[in-house]
Coordinates of C-alpha atoms in Angstrom, one line a residue:
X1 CA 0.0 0.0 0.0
X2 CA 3.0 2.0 0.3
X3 CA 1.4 4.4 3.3
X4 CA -2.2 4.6 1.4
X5 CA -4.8 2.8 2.5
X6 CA -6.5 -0.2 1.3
X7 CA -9.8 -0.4 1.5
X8 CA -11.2 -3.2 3.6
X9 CA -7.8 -4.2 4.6
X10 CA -6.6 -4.5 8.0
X11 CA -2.4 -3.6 8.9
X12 CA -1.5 -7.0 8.5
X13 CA -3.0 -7.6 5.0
X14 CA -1.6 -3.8 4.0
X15 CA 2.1 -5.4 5.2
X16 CA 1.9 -8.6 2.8
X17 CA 0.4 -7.1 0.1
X18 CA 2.8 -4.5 -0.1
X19 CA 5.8 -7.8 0.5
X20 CA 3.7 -9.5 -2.7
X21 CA 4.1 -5.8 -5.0
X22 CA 8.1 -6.0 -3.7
X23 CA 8.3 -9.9 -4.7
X24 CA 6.7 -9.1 -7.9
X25 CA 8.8 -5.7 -8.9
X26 CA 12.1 -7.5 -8.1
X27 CA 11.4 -11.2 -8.9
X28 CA 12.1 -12.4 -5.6
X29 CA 10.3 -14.2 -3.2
X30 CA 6.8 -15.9 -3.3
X31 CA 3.7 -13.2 -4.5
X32 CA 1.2 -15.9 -4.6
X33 CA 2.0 -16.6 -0.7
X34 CA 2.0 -13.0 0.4
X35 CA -1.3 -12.5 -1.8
X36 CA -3.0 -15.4 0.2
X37 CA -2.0 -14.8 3.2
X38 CA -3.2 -11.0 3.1
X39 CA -6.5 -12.7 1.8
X40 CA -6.5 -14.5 5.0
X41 CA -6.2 -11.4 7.0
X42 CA -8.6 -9.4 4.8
X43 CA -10.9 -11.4 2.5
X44 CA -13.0 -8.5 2.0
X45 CA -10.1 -6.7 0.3
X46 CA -10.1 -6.1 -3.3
X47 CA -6.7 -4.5 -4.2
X48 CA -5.6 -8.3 -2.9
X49 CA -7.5 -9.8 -5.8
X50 CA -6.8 -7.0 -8.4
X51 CA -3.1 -7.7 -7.9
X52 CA -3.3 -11.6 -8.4
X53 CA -5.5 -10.9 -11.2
X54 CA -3.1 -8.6 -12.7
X55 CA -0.6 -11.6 -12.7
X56 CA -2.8 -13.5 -14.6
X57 CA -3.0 -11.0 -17.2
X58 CA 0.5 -10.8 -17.6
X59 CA 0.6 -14.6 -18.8
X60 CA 0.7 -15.5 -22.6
X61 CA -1.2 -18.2 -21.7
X62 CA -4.8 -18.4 -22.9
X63 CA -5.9 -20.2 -20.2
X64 CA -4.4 -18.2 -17.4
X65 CA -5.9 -15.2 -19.0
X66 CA -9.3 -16.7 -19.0
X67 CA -8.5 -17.1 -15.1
X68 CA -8.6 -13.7 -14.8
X69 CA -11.3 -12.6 -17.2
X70 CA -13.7 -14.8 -14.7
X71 CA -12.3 -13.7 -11.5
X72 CA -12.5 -10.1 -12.5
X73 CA -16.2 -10.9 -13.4
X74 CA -16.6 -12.4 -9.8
X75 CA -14.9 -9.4 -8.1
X76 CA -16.9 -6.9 -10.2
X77 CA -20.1 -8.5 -9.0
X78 CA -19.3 -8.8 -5.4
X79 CA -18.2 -5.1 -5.5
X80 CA -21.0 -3.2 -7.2
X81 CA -24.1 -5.7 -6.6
X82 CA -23.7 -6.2 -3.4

């Protein structure tokens, strides 16, 4: 979060996403395991589920991309219908 807040996200989630945006900027260290674990702590978040569908996107892989393209319709839904 790099001192902004996240909405819905309590400290501990802030901390581990921002360890999964460090991972993924210098290509070291596990994303997908920081991105979990902040869903753990936050499940509620979506900046947690925007950044690990962001990943997907960055996959040549049709199938990943798919992922993504469902996800993003899940997270759209839960956001603005509920």
């Amino acid at each position: 979060a790099q001192g902004h807040v996240l909405s819905r996200a309590n400290a501990e989630a802030a901390v581990h996403f921002d360890k999964a945006v460090r991972a993924f900027t210098l290509n070291y260290g596990d994303v997908n395991a920081h991105l979990a674990t902040a869903r753990e702590n936050s499940p509620d978040c979506p900046m947690v589920d925007l950044l690990g569908i962001w990943l997907l996107t960055l996959s040549n892989d049709p199938r990943q991309i798919a992922k993504a393209r469902k996800q993003l319709a899940v997270l759209a839904e839960k956001i603005f219908c509920s």
